[in-house]
Short mmCIF file of N, CA and C in Angstrom, two decimals:
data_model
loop_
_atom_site.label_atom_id
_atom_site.label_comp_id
_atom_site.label_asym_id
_atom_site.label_seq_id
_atom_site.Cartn_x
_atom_site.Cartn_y
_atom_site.Cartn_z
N UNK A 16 47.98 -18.78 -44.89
CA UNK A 16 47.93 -18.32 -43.51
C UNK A 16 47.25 -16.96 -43.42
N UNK A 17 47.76 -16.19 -44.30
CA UNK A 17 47.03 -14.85 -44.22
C UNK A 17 45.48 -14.63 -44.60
N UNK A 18 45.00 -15.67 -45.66
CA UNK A 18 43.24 -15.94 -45.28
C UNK A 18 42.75 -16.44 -44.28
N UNK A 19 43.53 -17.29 -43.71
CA UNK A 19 43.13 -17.73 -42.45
C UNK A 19 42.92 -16.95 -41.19
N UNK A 20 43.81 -15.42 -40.99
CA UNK A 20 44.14 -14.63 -40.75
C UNK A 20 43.05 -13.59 -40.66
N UNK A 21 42.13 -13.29 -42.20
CA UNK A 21 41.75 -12.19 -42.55
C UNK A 21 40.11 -13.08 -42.08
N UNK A 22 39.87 -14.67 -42.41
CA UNK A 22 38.42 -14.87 -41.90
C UNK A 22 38.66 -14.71 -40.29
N UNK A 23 39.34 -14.89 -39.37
CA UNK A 23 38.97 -14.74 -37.98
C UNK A 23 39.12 -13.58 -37.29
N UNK A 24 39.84 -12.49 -38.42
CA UNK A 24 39.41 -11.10 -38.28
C UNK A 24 38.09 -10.91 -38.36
N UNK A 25 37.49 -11.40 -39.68
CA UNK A 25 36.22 -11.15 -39.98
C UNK A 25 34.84 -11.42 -39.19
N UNK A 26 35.25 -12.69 -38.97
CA UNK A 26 34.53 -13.24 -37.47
C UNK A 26 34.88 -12.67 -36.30
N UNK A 27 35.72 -12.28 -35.52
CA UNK A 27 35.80 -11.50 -34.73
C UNK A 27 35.06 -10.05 -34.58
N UNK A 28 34.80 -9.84 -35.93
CA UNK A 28 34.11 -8.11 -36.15
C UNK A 28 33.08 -8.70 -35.86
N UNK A 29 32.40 -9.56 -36.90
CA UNK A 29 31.24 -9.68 -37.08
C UNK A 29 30.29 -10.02 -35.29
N UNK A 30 31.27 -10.86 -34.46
CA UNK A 30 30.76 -10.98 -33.42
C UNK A 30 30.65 -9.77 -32.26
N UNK A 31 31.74 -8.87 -32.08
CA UNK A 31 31.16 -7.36 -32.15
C UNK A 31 30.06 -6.92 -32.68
N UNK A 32 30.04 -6.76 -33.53
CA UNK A 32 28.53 -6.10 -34.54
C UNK A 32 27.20 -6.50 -34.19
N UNK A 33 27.23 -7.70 -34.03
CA UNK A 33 26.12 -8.49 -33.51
C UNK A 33 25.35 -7.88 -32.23
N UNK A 34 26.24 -8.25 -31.29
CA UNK A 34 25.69 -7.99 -29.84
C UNK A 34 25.01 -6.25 -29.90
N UNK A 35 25.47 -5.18 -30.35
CA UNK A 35 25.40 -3.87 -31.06
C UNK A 35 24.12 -3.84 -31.59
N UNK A 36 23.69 -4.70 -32.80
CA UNK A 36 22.56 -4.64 -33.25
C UNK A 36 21.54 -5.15 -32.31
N UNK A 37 21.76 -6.50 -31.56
CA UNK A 37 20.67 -7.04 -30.88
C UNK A 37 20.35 -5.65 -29.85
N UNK A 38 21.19 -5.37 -29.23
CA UNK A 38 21.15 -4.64 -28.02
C UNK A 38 20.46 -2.86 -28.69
N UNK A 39 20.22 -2.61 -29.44
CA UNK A 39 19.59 -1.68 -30.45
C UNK A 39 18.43 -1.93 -31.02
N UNK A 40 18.13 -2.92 -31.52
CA UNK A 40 16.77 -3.54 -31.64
C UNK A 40 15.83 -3.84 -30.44
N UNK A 41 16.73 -4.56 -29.24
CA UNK A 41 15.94 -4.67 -28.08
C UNK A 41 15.34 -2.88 -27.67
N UNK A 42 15.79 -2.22 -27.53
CA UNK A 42 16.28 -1.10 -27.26
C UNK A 42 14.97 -0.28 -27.79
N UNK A 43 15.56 -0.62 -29.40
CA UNK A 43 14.19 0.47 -30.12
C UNK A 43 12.33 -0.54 -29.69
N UNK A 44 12.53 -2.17 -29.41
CA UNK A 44 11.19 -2.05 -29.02
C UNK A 44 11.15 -1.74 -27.38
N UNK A 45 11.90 -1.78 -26.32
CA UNK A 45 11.56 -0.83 -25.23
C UNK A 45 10.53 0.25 -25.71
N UNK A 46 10.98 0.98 -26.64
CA UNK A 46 11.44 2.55 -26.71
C UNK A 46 10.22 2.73 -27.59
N UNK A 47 9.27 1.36 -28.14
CA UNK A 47 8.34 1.48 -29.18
C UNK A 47 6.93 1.49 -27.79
N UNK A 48 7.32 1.61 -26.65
CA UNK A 48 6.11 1.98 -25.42
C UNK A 48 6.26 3.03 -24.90
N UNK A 49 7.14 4.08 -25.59
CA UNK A 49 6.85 5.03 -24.46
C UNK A 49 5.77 6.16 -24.78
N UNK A 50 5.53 6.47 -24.02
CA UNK A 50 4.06 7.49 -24.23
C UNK A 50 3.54 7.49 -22.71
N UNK A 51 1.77 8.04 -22.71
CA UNK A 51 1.46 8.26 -21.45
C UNK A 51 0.27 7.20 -21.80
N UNK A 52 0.18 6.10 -20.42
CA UNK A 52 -1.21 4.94 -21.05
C UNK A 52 -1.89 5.02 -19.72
N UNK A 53 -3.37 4.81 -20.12
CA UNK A 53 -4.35 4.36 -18.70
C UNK A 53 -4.60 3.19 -18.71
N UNK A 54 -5.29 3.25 -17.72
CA UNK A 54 -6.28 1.90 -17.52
C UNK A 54 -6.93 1.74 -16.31
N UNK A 55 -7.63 0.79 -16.10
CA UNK A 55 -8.69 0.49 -14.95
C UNK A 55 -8.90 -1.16 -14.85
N UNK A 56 -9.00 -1.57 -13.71
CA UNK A 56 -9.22 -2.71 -13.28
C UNK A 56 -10.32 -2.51 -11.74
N UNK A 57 -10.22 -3.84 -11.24
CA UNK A 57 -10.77 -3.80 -10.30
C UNK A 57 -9.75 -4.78 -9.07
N UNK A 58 -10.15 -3.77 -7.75
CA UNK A 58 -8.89 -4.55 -6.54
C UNK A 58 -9.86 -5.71 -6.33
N UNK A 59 -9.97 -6.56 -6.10
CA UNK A 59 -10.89 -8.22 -6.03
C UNK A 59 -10.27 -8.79 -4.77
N UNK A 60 -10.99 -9.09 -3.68
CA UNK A 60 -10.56 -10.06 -3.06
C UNK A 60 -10.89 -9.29 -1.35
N UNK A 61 -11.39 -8.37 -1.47
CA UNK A 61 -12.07 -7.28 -0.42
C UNK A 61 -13.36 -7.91 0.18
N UNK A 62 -14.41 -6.95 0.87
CA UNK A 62 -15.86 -7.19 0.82
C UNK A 62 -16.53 -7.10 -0.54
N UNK A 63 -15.86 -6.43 -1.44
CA UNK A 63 -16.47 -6.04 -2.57
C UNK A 63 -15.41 -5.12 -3.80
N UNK A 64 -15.72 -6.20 -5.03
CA UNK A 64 -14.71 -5.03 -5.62
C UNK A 64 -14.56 -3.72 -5.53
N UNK A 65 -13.29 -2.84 -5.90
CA UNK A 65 -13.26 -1.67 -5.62
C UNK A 65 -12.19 -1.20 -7.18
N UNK A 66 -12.52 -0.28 -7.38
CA UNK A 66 -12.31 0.51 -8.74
C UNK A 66 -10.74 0.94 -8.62
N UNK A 67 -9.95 0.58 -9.58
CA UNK A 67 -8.75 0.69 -9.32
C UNK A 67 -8.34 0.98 -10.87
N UNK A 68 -7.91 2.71 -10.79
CA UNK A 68 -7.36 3.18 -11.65
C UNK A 68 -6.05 3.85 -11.85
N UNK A 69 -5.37 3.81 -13.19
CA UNK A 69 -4.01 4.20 -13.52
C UNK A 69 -3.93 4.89 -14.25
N UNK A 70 -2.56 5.38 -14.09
CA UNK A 70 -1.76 5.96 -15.19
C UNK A 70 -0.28 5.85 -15.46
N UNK A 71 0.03 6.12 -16.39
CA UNK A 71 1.83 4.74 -16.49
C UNK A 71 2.06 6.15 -17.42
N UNK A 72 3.61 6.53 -17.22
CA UNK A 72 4.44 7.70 -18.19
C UNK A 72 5.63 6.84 -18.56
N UNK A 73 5.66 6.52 -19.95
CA UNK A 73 7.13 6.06 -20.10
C UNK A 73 7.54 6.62 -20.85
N UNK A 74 9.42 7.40 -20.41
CA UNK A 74 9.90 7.87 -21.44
C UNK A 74 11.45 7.18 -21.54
N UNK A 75 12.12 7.58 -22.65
CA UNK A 75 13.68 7.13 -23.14
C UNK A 75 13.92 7.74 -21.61
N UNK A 76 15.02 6.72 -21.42
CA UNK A 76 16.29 7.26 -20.15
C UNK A 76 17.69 7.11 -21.02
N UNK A 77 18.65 6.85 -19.93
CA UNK A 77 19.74 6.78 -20.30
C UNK A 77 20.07 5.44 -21.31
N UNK A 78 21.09 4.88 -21.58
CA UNK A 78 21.93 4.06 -22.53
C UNK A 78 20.49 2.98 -22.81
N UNK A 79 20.67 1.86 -22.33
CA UNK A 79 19.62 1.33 -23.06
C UNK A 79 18.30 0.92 -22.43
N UNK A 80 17.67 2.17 -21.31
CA UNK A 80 16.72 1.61 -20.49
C UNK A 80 15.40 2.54 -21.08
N UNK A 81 14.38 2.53 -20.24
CA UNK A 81 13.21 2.92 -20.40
C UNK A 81 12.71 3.41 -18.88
N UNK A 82 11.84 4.90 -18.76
CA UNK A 82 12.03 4.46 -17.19
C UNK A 82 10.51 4.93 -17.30
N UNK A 83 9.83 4.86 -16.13
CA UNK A 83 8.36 4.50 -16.27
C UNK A 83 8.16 5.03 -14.69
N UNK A 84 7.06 5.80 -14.53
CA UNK A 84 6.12 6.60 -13.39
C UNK A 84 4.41 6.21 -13.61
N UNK A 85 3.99 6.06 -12.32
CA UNK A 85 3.09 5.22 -12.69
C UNK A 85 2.11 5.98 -10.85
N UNK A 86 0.83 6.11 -11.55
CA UNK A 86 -0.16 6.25 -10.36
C UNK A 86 -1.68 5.56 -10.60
N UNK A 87 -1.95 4.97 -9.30
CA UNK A 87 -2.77 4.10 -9.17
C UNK A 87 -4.15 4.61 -7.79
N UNK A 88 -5.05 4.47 -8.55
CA UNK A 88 -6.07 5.30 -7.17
C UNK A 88 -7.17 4.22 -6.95
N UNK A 89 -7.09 4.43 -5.57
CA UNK A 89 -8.36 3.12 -4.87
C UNK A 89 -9.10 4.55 -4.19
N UNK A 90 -10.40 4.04 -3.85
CA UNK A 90 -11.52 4.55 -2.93
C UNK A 90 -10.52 5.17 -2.28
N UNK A 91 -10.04 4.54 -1.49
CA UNK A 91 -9.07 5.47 -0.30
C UNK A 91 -7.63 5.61 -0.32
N UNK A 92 -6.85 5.34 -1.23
CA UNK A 92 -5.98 5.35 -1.54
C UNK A 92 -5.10 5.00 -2.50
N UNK A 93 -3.70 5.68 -2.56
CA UNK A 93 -3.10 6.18 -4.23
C UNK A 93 -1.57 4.99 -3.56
N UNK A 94 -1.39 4.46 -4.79
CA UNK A 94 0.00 3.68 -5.15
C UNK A 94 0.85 4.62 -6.22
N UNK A 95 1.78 5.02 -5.65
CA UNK A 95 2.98 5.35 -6.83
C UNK A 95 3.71 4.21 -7.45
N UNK A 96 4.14 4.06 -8.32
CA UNK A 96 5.34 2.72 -8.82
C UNK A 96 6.66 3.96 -9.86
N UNK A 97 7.32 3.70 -9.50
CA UNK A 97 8.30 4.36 -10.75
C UNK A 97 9.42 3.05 -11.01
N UNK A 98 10.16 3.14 -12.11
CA UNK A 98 11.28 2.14 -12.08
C UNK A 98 11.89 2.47 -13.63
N UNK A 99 12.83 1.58 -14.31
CA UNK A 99 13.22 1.75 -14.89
C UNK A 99 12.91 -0.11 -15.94
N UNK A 100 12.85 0.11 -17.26
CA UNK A 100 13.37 -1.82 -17.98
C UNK A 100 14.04 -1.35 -18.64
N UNK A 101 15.39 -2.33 -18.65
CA UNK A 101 16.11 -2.07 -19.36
C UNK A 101 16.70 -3.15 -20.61
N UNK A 102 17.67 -3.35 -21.40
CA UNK A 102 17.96 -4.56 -22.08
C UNK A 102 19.38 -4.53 -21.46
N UNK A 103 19.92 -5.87 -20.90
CA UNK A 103 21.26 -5.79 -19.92
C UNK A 103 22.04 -6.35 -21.20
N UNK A 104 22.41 -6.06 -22.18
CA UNK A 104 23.63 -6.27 -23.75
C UNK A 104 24.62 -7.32 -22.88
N UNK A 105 25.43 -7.34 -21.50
CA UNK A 105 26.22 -8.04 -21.36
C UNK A 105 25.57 -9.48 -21.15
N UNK A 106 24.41 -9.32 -20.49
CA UNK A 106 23.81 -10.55 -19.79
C UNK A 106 22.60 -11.03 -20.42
N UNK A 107 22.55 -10.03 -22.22
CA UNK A 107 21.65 -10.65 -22.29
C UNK A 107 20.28 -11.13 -22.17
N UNK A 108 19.44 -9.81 -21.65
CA UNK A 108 18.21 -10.36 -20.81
C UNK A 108 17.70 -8.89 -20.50
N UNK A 109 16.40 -8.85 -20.76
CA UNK A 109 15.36 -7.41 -19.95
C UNK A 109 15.50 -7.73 -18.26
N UNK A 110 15.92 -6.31 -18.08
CA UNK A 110 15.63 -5.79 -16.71
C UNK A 110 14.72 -5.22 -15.97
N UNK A 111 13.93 -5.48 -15.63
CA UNK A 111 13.00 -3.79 -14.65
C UNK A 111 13.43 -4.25 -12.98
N UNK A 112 13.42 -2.60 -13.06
CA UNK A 112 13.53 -2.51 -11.69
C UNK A 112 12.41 -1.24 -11.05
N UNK A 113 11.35 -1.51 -9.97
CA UNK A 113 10.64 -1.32 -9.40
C UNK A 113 10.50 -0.81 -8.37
N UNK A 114 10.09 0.88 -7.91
CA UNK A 114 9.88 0.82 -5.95
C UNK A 114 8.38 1.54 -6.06
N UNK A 115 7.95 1.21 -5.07
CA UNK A 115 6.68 1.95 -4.77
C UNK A 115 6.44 2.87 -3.19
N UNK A 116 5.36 3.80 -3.45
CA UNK A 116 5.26 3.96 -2.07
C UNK A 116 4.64 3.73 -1.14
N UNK A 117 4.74 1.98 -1.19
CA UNK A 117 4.22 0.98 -0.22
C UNK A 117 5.30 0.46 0.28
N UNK A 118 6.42 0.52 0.08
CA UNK A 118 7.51 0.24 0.13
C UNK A 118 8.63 -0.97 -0.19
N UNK A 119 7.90 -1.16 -1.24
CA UNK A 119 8.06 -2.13 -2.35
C UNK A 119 8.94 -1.67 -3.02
N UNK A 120 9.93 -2.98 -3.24
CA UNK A 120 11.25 -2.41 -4.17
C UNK A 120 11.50 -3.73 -4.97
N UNK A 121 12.00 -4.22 -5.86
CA UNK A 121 12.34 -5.06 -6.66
C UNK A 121 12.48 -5.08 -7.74
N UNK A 122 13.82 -6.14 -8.04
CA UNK A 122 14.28 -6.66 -9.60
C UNK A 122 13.83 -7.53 -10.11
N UNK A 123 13.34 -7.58 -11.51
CA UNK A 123 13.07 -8.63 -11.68
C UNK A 123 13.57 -9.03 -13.74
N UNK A 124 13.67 -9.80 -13.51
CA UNK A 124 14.48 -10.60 -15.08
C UNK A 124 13.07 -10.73 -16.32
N UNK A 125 13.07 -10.44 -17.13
CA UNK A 125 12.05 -10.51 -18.10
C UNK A 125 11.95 -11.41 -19.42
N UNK A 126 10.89 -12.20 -19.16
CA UNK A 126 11.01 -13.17 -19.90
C UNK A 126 10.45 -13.19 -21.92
N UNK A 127 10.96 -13.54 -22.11
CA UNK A 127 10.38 -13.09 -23.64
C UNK A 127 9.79 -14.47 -24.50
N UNK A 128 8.75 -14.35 -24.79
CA UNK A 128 7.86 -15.57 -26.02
C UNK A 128 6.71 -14.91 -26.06
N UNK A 129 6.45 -15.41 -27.41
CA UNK A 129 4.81 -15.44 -27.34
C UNK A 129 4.43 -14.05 -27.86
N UNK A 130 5.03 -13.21 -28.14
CA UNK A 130 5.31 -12.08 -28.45
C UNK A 130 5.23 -10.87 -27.42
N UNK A 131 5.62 -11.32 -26.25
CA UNK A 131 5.69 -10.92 -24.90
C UNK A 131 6.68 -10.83 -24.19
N UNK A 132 6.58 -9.83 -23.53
CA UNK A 132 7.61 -9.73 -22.39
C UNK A 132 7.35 -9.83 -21.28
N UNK A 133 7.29 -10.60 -20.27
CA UNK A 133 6.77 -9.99 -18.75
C UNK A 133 7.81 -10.44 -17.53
N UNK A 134 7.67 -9.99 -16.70
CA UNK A 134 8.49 -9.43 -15.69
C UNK A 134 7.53 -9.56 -13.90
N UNK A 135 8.24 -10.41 -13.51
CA UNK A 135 7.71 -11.18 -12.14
C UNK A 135 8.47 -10.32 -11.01
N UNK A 136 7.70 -9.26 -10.36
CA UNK A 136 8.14 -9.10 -9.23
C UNK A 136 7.84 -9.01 -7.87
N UNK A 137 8.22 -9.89 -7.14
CA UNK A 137 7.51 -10.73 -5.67
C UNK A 137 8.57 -10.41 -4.39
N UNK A 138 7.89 -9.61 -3.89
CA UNK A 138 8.84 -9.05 -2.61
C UNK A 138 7.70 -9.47 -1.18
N UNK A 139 8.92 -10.10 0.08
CA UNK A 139 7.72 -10.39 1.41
C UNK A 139 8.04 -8.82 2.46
N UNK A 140 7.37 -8.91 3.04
CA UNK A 140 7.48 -7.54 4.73
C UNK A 140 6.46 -7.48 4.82
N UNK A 141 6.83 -7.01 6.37
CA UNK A 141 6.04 -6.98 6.97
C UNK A 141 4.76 -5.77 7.02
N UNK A 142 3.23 -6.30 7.41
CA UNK A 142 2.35 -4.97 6.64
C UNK A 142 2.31 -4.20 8.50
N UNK A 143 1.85 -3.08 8.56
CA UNK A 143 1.58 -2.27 9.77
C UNK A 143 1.71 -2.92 10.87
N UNK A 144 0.78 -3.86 11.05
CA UNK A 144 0.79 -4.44 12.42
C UNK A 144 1.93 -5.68 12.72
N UNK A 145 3.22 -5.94 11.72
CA UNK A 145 4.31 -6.83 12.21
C UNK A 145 3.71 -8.29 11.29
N UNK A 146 2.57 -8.30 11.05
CA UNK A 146 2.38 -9.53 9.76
C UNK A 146 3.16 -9.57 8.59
N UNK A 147 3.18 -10.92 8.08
CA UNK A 147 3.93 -11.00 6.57
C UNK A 147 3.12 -10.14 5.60
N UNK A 148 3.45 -10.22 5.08
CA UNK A 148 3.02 -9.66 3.84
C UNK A 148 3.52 -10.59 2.67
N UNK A 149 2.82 -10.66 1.65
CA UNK A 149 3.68 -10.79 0.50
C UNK A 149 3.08 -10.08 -1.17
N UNK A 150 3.91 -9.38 -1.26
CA UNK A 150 3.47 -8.36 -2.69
C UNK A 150 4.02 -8.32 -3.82
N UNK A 151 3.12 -8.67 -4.69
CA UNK A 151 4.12 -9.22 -6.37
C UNK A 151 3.12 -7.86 -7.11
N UNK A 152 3.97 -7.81 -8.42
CA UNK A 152 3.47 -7.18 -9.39
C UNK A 152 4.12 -7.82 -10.83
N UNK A 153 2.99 -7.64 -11.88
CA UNK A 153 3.98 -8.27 -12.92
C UNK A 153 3.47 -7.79 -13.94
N UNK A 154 4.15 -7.00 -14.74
CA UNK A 154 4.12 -5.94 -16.12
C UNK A 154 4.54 -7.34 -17.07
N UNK A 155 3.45 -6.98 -18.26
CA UNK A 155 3.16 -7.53 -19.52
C UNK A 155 3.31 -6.75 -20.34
N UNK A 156 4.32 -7.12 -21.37
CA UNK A 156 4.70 -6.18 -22.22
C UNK A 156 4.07 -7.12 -23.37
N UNK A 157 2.96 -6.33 -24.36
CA UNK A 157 1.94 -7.23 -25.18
C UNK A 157 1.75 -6.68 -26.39
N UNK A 158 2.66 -6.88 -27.61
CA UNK A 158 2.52 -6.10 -28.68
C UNK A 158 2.63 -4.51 -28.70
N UNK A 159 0.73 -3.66 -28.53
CA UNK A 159 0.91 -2.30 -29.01
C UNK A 159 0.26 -1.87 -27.38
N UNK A 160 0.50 -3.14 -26.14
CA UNK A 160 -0.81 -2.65 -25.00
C UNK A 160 0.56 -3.00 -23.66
N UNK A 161 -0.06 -3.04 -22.53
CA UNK A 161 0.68 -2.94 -21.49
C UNK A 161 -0.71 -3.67 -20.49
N UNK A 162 -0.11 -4.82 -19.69
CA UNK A 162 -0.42 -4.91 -18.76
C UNK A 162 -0.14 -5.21 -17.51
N UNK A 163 -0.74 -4.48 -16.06
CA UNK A 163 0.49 -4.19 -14.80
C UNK A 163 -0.71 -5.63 -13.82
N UNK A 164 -0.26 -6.73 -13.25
CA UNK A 164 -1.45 -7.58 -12.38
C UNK A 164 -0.60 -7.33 -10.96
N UNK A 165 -1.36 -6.94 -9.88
CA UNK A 165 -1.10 -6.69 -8.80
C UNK A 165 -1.75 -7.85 -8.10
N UNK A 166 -0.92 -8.11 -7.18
CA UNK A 166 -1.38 -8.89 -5.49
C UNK A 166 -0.72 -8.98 -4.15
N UNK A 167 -1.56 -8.77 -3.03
CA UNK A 167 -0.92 -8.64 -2.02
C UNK A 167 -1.99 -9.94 -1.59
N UNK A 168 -0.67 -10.97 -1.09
CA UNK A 168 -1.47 -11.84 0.50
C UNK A 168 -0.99 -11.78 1.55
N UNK A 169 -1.94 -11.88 2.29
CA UNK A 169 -1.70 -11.35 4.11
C UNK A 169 -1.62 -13.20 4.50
N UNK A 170 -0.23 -13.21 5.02
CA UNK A 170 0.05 -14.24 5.38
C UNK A 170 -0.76 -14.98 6.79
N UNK A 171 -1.11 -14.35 7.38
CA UNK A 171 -1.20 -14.59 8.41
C UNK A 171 -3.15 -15.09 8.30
N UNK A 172 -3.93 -14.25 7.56
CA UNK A 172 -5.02 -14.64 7.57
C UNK A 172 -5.19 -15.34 6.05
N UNK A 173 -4.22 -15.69 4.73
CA UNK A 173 -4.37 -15.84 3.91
C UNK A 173 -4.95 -15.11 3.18
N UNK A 174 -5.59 -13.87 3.07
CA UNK A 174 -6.52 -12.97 2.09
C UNK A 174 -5.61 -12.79 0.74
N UNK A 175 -6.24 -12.80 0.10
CA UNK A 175 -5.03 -12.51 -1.53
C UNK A 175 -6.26 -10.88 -1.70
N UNK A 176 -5.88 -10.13 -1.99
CA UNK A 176 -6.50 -8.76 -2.96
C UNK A 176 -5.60 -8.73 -4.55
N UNK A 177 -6.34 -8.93 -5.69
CA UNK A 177 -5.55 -9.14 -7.15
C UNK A 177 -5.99 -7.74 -7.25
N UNK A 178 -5.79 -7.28 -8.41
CA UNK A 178 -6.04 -6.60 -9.85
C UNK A 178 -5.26 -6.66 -10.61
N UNK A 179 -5.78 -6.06 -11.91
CA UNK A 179 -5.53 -6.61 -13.13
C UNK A 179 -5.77 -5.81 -13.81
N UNK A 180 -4.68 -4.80 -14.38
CA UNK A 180 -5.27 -3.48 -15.03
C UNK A 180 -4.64 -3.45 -16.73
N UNK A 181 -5.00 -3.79 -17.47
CA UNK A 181 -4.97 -3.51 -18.94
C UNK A 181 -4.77 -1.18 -19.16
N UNK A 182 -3.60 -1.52 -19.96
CA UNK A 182 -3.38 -0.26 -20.08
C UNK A 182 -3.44 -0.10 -21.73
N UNK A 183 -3.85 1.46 -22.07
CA UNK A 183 -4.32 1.55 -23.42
C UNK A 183 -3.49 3.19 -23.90
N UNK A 184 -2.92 3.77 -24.90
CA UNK A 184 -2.80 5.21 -24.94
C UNK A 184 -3.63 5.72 -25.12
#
């Protein structure tokens, strides 16, 4: 009885220990992007492409997240993004969370294969004049690189505007 005793002690630790390491490993590759990265794409879907450049700051945050500031410049205008990814240890699963100052806010769950991470986030509102809107962004987490693909479609006339910006340190 008392080996019986001492293995489901043992198993009991060991299943502690576990979740600890995963959630530490996830953790240290967060933590294997942070730095300051650029990049450039183009906004597509206009009269004519238009030059669309970045810059992404990621540093360690608190317990097991990563938090990330981010500026984006068109001909006539600048996108902020800041947010945080995190690894959620109870649930299991990458987090980011996203706002901009377009007024874009969203969570989104991050999927992992392929030696990738990426992260779908698709929010609708309305743009200036009371039209839908609908605005996704979706960060690729890609080995030693980063990539952020933007789109907004205007519901009402269908226009999609993409980009697609590859980020580098």
């Amino acid at each position: 009885m008392k080996m019986w005793l001492r293995a489901m002690a043992v198993l009991a630790l060991a299943q502690m220990v576990v979740p600890a390491a995963a959630a530490e490993a996830e953790l240290a590759l967060l933590s294997s992007y942070v730095g300051n990265w650029q990049g450039e794409g183009a906004l597509v879907g206009g009269d004519k492409p238009e030059p669309f450049r970045c810059r992404l700051n990621i540093s360690r945050g608190n317990q097991q997240k990563v938090n990330y500031t981010g500026r984006c410049t068109l001909v006539n205008a600048t996108l902020s993004i800041s947010g945080t990814i995190a690894y959620n240890d109870a649930a299991r699963q990458y987090e980011a969370v996203m706002s901009s100052n377009a007024g874009y806010t969203g969570l989104a769950i991050g999927r992992r294969g392929n030696n990738q991470i990426s992260f779908d986030l698709r929010e609708r509102q309305k743009d200036r004049g009371g039209s839908d809107v609908r605005i996704g962004s979706r960060i690729l987490l890609i080995g030693d690189s980063i990539t952020v693909d933007f789109e907004v479609e205007f519901n009402n006339s269908g226009d999609v505007l993409t980009a697609s910006v590859p980020f580098q340190r």
